[in-house]
Coordinates of C-alpha atoms and ligand atoms in Angstrom, one line a residue:
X13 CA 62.0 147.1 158.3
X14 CA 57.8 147.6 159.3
X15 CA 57.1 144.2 160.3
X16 CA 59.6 143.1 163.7
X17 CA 60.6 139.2 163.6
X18 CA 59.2 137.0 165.9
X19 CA 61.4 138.6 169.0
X20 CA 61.1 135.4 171.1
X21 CA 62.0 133.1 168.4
X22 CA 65.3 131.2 169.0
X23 CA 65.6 130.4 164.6
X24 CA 68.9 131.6 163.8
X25 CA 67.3 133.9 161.2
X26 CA 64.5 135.7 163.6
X27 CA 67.5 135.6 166.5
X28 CA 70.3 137.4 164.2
X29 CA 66.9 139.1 162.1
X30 CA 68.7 142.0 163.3
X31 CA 72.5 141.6 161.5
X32 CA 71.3 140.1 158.3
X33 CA 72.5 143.0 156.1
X34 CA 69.2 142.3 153.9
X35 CA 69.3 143.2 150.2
X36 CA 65.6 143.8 149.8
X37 CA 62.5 144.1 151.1
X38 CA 58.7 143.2 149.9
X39 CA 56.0 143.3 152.0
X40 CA 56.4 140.5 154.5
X41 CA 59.2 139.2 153.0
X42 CA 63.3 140.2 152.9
X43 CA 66.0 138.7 151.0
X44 CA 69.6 138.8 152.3
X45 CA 73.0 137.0 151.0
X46 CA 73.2 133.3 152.1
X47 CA 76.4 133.1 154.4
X48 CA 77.8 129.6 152.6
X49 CA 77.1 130.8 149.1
X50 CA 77.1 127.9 146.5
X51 CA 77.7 130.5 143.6
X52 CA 78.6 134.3 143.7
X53 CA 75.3 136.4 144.4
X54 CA 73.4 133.3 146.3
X55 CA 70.8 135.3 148.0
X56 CA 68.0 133.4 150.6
X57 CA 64.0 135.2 150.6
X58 CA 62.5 134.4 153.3
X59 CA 59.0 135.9 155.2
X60 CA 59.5 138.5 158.4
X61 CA 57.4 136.3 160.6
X62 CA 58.9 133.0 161.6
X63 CA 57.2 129.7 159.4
X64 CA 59.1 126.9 159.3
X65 CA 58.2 125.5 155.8
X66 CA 57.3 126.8 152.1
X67 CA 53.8 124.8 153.2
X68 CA 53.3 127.2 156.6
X69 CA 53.6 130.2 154.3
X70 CA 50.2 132.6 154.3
X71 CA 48.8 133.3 150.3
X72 CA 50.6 137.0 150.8
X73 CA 53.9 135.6 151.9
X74 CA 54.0 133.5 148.8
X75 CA 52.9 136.5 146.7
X76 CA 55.9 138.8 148.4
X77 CA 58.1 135.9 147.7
X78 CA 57.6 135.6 144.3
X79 CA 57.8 139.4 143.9
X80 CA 61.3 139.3 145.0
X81 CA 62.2 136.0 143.5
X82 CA 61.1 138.8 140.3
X83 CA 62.6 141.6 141.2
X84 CA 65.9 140.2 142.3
X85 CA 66.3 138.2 139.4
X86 CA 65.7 141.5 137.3
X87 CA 68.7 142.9 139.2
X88 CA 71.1 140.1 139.2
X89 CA 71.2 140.0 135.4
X90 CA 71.1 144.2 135.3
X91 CA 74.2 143.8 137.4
X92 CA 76.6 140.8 136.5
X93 CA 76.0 139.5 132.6
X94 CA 77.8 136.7 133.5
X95 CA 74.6 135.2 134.6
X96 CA 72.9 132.9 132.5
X97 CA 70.7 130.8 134.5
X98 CA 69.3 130.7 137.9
X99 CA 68.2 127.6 140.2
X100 CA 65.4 128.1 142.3
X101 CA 65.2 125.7 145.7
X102 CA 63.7 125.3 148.7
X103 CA 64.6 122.4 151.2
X104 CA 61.2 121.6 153.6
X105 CA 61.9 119.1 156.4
X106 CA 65.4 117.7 157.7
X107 CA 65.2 114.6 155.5
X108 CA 65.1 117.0 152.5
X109 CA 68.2 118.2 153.8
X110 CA 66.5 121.8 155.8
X111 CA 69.0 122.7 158.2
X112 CA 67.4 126.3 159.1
X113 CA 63.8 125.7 159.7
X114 CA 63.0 129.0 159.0
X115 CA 61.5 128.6 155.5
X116 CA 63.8 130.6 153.2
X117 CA 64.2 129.9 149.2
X118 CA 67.5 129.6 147.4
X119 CA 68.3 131.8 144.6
X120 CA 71.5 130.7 142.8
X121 CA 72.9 132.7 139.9
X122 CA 74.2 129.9 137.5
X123 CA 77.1 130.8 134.8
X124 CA 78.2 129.1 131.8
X125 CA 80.8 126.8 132.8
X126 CA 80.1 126.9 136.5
X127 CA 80.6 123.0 136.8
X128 CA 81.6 120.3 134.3
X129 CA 77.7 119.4 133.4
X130 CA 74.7 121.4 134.7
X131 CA 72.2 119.3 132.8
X132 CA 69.2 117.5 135.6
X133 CA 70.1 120.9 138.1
X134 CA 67.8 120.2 141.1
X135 CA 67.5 117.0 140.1
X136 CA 70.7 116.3 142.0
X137 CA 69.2 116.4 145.7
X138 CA 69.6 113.2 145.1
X139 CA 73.6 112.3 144.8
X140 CA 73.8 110.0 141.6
X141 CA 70.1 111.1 139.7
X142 CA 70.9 114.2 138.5
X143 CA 71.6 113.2 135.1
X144 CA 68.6 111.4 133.2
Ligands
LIG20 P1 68.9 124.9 154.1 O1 69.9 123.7 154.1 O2 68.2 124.9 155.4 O3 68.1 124.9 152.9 O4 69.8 126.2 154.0 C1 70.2 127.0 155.0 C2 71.1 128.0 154.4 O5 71.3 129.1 155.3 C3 72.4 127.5 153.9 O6 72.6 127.8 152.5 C4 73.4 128.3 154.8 O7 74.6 128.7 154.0 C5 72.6 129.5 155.2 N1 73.0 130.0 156.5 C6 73.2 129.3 157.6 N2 73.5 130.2 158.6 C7 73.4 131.4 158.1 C8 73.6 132.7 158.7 O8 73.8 132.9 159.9 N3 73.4 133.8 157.9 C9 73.1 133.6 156.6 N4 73.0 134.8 155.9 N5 73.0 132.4 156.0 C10 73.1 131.3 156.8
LIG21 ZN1 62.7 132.2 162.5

């Protein structure tokens, strides 16, 4: 990796920056597997230097974010055709239910048949409004 983590950070993700395994790398940005994975290939991107928010993010982080979001996606469906859908998330801020406050950004491979009714997605931060 060029860019070092913020070394005196305590984050979880700049303190075990180190351990990550990360799948890929882009600029200021890695991506790694999430440890909890809602689906099979669940991987988190998240920028080298510690931000807490998708909102603290610098223009270049964004753009190194969205490369990978690209470029993973590319390879997930090279890799497993099972995939047939992907959800895209990021939590900002504890009452939108953040609990690393590291800024990072969910991507979830989604299969046919992965749960009973997929239809409202991200829509169901909200227990009870994900259908419409
Ligand atoms: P949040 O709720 O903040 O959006 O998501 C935090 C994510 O980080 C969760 O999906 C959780 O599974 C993941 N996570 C928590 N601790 C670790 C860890 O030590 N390593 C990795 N790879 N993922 C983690
Ligand atoms: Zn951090």
């Amino acid at each position: 990796m060029d860019t070092p983590f913020t070394a005196t950070c305590t984050c979880i993700f700049c303190k075990h920056a180190a351990s990550l395994s990360f799948t890929a790398e882009q600029g200021t940005c890695i991506a790694f597997p999430d440890k909890y994975p809602v689906t099979e290939g669940h991987l988190l991107i998240i920028p080298k230097r510690h931000a807490p928010d998708y909102f603290s993010l610098t223009a270049e982080e964004k753009k190194d974010a969205d490369a990978l979001l690209h470029r993973l996606k590319d390879d997930i469906l090279q890799k497993d055709p099972s995939v047939t859908g992907f959800n895209i998330g990021i939590n900002n801020g504890y009452d939108a239910g953040q609990t690393v406050f590291h800024c990072h950004i969910h991507l979830i491979p989604r299969r046919k048949g992965d749960c009973e009714n997929p239809r409202g997605g991200v829509r169901g931060v909200i227990p009870g409004k994900r259908g419409y």
